[in-house]
Short mmCIF file of C-alpha atoms in Angstrom, two decimals:
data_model
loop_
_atom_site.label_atom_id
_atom_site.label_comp_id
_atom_site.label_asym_id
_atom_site.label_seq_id
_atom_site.Cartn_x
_atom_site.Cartn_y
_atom_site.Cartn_z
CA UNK A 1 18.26 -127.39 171.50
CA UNK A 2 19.54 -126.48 168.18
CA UNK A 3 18.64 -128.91 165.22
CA UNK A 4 22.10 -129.93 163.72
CA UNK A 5 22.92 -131.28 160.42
CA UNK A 6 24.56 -133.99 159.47
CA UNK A 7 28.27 -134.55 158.19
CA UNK A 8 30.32 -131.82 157.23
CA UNK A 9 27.09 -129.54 158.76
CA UNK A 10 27.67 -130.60 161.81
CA UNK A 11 29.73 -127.51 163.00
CA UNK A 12 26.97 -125.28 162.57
CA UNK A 13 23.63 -125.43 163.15
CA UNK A 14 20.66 -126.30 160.97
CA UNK A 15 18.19 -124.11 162.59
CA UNK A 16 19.11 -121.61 164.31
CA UNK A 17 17.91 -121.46 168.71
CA UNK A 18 15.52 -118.70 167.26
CA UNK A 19 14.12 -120.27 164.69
CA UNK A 20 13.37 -123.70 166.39
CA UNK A 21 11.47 -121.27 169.27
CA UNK A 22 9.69 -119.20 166.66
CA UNK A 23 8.70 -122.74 165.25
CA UNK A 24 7.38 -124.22 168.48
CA UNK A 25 5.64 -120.56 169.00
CA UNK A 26 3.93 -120.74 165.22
CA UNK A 27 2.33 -124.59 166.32
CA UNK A 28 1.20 -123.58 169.48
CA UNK A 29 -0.63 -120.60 167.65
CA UNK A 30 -1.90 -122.49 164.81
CA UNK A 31 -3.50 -125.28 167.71
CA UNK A 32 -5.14 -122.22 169.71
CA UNK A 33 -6.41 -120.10 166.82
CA UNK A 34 -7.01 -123.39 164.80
CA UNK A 35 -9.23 -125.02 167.29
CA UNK A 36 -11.10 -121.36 168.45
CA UNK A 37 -11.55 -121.39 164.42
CA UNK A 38 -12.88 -124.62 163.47
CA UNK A 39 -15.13 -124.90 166.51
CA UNK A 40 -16.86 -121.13 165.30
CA UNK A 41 -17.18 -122.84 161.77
CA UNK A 42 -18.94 -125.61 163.25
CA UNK A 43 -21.03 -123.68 164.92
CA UNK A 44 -21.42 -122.02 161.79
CA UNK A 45 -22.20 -124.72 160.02
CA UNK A 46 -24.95 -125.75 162.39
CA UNK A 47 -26.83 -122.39 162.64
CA UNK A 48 -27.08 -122.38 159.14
CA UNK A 49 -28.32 -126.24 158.66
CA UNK A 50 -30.98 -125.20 161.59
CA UNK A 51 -31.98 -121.99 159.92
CA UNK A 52 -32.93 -124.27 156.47
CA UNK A 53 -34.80 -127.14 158.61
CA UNK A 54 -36.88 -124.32 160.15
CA UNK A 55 -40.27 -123.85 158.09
CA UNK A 56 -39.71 -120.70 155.33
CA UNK A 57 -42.81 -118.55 157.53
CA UNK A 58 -40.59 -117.67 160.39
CA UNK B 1 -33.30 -99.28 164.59
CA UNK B 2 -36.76 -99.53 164.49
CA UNK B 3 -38.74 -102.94 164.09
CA UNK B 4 -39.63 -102.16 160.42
CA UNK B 5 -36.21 -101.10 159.46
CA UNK B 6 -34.35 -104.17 160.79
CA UNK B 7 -37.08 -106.77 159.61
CA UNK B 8 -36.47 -105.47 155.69
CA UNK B 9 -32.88 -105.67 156.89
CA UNK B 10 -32.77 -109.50 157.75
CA UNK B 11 -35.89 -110.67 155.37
CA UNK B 12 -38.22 -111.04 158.45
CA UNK B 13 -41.67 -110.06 158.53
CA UNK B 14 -43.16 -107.04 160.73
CA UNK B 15 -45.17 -109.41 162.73
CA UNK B 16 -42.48 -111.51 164.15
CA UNK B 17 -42.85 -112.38 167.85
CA UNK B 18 -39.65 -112.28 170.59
CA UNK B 19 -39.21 -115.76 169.88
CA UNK B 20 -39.34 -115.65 166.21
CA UNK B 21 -36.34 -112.79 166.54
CA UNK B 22 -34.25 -114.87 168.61
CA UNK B 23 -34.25 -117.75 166.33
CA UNK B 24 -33.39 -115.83 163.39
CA UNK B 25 -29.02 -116.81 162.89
CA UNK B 26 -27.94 -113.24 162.29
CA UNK B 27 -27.87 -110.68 164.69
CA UNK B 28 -26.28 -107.40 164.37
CA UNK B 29 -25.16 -107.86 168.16
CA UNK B 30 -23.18 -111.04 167.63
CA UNK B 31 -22.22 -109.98 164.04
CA UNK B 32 -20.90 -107.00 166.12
CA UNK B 33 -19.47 -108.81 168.89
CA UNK B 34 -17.43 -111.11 165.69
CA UNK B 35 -16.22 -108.05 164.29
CA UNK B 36 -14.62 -106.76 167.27
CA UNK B 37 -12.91 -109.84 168.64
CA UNK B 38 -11.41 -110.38 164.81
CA UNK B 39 -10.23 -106.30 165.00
CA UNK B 40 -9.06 -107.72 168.97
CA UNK B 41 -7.33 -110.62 167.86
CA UNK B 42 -5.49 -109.01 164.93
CA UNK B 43 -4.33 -106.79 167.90
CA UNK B 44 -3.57 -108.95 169.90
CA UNK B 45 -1.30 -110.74 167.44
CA UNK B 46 0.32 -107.61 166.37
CA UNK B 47 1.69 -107.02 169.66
CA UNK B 48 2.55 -110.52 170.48
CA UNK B 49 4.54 -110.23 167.13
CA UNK B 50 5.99 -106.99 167.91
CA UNK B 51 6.96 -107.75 171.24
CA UNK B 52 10.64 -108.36 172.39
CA UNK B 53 12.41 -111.02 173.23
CA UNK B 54 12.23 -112.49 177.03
CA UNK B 55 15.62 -112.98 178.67
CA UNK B 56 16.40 -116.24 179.46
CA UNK B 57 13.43 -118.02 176.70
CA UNK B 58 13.61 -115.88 173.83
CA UNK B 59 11.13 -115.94 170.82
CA UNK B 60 9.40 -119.19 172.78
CA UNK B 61 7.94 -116.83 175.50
CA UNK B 62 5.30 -115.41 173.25
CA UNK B 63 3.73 -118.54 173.63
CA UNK B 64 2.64 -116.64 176.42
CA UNK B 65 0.31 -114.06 174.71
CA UNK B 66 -1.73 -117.51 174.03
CA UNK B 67 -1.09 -119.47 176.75
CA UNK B 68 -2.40 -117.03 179.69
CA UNK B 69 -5.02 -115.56 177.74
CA UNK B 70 -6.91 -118.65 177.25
CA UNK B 71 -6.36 -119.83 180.93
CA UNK B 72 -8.06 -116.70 182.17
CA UNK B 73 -10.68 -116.51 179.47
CA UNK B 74 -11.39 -120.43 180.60
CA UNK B 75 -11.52 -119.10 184.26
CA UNK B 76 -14.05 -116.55 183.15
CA UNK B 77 -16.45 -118.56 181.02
CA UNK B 78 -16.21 -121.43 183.47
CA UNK B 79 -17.38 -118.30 186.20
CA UNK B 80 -20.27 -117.40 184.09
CA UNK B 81 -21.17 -121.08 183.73
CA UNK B 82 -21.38 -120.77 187.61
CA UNK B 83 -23.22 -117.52 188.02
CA UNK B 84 -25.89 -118.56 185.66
CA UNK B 85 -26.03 -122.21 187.04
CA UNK B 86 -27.27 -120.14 190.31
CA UNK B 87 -29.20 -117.94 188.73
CA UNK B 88 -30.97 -121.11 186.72
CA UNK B 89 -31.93 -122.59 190.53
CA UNK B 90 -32.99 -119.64 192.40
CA UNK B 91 -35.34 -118.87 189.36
CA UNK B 92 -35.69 -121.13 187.14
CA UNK B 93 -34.94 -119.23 184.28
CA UNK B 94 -34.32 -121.59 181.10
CA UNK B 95 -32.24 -118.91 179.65
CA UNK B 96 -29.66 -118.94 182.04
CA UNK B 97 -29.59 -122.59 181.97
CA UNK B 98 -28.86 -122.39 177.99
CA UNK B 99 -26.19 -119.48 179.03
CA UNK B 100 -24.48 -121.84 181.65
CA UNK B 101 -24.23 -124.41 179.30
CA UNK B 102 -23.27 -122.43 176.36
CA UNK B 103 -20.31 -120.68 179.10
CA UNK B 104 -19.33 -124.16 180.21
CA UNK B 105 -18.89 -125.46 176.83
CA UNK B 106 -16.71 -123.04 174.99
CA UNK B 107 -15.08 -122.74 178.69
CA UNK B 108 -14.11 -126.65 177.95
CA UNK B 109 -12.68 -125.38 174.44
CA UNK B 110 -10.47 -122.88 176.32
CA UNK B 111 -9.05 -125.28 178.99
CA UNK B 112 -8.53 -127.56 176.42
CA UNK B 113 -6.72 -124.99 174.05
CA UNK B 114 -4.85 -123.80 177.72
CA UNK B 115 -3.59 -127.55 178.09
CA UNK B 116 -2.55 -127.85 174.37
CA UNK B 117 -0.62 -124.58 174.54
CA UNK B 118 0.85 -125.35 177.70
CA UNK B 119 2.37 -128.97 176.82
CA UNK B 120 4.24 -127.39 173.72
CA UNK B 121 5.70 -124.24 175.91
CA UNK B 122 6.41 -127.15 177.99
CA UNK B 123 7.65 -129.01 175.11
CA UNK B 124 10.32 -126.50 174.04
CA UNK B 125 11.34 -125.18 177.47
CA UNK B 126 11.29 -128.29 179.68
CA UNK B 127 12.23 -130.87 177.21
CA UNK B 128 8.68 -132.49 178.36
CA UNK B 129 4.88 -133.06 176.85
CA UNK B 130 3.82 -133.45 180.11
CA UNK B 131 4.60 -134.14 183.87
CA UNK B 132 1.81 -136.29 185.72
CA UNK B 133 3.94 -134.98 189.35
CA UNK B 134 3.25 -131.04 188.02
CA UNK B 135 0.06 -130.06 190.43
CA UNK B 136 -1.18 -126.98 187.80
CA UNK B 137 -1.19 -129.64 184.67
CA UNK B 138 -2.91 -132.50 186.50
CA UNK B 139 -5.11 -130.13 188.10
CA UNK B 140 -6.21 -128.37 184.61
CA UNK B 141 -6.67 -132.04 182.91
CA UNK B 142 -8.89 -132.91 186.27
CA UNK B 143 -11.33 -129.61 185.42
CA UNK B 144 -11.28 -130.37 181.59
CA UNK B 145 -12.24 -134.05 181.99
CA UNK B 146 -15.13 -133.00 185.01
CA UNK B 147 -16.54 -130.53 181.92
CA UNK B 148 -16.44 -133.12 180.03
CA UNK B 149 -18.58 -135.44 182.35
CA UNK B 150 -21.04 -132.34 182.29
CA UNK B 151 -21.04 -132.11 178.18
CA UNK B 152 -21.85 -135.25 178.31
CA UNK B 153 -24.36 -135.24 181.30
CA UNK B 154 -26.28 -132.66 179.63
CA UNK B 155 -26.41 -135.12 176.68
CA UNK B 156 -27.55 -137.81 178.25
CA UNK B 157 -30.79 -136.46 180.20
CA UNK B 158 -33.82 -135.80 177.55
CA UNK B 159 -35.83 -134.00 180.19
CA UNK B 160 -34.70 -130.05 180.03
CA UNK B 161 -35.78 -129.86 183.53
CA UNK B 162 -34.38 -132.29 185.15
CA UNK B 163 -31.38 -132.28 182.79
CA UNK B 164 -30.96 -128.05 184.08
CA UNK B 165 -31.34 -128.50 187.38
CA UNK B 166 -28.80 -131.67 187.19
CA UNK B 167 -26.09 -129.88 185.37
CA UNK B 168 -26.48 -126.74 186.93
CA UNK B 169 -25.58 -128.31 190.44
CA UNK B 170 -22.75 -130.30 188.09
CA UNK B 171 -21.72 -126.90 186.88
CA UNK B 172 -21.72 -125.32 190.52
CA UNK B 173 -19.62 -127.83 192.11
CA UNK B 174 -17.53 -128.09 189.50
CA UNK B 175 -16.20 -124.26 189.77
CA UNK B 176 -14.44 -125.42 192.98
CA UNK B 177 -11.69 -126.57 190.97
CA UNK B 178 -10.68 -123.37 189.44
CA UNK B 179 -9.16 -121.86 192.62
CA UNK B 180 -7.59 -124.91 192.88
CA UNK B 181 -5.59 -124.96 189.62
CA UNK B 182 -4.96 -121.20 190.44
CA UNK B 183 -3.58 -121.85 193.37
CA UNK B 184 -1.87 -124.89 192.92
CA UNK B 185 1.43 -123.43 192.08
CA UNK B 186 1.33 -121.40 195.53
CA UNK B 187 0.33 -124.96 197.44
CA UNK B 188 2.63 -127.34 195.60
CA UNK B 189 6.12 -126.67 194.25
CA UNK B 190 6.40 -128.18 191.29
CA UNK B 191 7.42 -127.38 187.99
CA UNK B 192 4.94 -124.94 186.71
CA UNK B 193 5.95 -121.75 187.66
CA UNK B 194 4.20 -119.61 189.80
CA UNK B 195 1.26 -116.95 189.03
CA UNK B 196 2.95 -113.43 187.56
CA UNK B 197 -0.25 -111.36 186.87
CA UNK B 198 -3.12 -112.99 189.48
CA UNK B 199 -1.07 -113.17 192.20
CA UNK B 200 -2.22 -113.10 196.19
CA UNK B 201 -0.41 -109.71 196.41
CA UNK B 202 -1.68 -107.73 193.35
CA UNK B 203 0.52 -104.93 193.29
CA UNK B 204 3.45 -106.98 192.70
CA UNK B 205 3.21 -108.33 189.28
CA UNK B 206 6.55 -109.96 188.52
CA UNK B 207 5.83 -109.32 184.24
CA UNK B 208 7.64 -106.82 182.71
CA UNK B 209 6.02 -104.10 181.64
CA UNK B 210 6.82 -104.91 177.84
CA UNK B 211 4.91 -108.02 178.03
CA UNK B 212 1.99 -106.65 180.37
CA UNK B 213 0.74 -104.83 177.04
CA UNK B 214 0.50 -107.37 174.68
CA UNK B 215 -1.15 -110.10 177.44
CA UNK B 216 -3.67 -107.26 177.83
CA UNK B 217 -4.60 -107.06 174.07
CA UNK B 218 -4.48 -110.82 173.74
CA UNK B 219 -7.15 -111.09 176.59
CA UNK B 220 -9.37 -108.84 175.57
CA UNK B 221 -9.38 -110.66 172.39
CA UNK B 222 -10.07 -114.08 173.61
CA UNK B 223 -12.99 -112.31 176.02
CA UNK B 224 -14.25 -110.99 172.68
CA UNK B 225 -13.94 -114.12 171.49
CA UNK B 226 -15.17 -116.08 174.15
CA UNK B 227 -18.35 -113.26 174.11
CA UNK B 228 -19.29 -114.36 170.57
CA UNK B 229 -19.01 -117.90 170.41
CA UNK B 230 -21.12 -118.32 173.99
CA UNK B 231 -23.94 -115.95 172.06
CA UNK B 232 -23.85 -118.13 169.08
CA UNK B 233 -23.82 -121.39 171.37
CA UNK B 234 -27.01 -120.33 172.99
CA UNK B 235 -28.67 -118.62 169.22
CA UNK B 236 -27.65 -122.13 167.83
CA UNK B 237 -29.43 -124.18 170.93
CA UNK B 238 -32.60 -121.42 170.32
CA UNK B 239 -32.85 -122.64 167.15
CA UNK B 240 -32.13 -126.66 167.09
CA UNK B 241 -34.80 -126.68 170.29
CA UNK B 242 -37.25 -124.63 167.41
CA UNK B 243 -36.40 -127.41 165.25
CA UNK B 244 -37.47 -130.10 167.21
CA UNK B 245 -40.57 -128.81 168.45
CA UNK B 246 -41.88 -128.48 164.74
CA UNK B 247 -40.55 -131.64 164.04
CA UNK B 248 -42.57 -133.26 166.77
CA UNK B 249 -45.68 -130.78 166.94
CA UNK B 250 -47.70 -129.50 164.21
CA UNK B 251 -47.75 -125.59 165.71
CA UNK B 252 -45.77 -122.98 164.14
CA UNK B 253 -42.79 -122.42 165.76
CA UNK B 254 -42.47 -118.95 166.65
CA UNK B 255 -45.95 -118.91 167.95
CA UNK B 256 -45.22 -120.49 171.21
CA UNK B 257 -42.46 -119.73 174.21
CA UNK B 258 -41.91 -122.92 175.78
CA UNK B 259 -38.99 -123.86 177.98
CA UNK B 260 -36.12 -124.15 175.09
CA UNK B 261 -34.18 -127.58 175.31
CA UNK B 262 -31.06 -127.65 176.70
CA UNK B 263 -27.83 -127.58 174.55
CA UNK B 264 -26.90 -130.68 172.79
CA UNK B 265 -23.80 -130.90 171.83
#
């Protein structure tokens, strides 16, 4: 599973089996959090727009 | 917190109605609600962090403190879409018809976030994005797509009552599906493995009790989570329905408590 280099890397590995995990862990967090975080700034971003179109009184 | 205090608070004036309070985009409640699923999450992630290494996986089985957690928090919201949707046609409330929708939605955003999480565990530990044969991934893309068709059923009718009553029979029948996926991997043996915390026989969890821990935290984070964004959903349809009805009308907005619109997305 290891990424190997190259040449005269090619006895030892690039990335090490716990490092290639850790890397496939670290994108499936950024996805989850990422999408959970740009769908609240959307929503964000559309409570404030509303709150400006609403007339100043209420 | 008395009226007076929390209208000099928030820049509102003393003779606000109900409606006019709703509409307003901050509320201490959801502010609240923010605050502790952010203090939940940075739990959560603490503990998925700190937790050790599974046996035969390694560091890629804390894809599970991401993984589970949204599938159940999915599960949940997609529940509460279901409740309300009932509630909405024994009586006709229009506020549990903006909760359903507002539940269904970010449920969508958690199945969706379940099925991205899942094809890159997936990815790394079965050397595949996906497996159209696995019964628990076809079965989760069947639900997200049949959300989907609601999203964009409620879009499509511009009558709010019709449009409720439409989507919350859409929403009801829907929820069938979610004992399905759940129990897929009981039915069909295929390559998803099978449940290890909601399992038939609940006193025989098969999770170690290093992992239980940190799933725990990360749940109660993504309920938090989930919690927040479904209050802002339905704040956020409150006020775009305000919107429109001084738009089209003439009347002050806060003055009248009409049937709000349904959610557009």
């Amino acid at each position: 599973m290891a990424a190997r280099a190259p040449g005269c890397f090619a006895d030892r590995p690039l990335v090490s089996e716990a490092g290639m995990a850790g890397s496939w862990v670290l994108f499936g967090y950024l996805v989850a959090y990422g999408a959970l975080a740009i769908y609240a700034g959307h929503q964000a971003y559309r409570l404030r727009r509303a709150r400006r179109r609403l007339p100043p009184e209420i | 917190m008395s009226p007076a205090t929390r209208s000099s608070t928030c820049r509102r004036p003393d003779t606000m109605t109900r409606e006019t309070a709703t509409l307003h985009p901050r509320s201490r409640a959801i502010t609240s609600t923010g605050v502790a699923a952010l203090c939940l999450m940075a739990t959560g992630l603490y503990m998925a962090a700190t937790a050790p290494d599974e046996e035969t996986q390694g560091e890629a089985a804390r894809l599970l403190f991401v993984h589970v957690p949204s599938a159940i928090t999915a599960y949940i919201a997609l529940g509460a879409g279901l409740v309300t949707a009932v509630w909405y046609l024994i009586r006709r409330s229009p506020a549990a018809d903006l909760v359903s929708a507002a539940a269904i939605e970010v449920g969508v955003l958690f199945t969706a976030i379940t099925l991205l999480t899942g094809m890159i565990w997936g990815r790394f530990v079965w050397g595949v994005w996906w497996d159209w044969g696995d019964a628990r991934m076809v079965s989760t893309a069947v639900l997200f797509f049949f959300y989907l068709g609601y999203l964009a059923l409620r879009r499509s009718i511009s009558d709010p009552r019709v449009r409720a009553v439409r989507c919350a029979v859409l929403g009801i029948v829907g929820f069938v599906q979610v004992p399905i996926v759940h129990y897929s991997v009981l039915w069909f043996r295929t390559l998803h493995q099978g449940p290890s915390i909601i399992r038939p026989d609940l006193a025989n969890s098969t999770m170690d009790a290093a992992f239980v821990a940190p799933l725990g935290a990360a749940l109660a984070a993504f309920i938090a989570i989930l919690a927040y964004l479904v209050a802002v959903r339905v704040r956020l349809a409150r006020l775009e329905a305000a919107v429109d009805r001084a738009a089209s009308t003439s009347q002050p907005v806060g003055a009248s408590v009409g049937p709000p619109s349904g959610l557009s997305v």
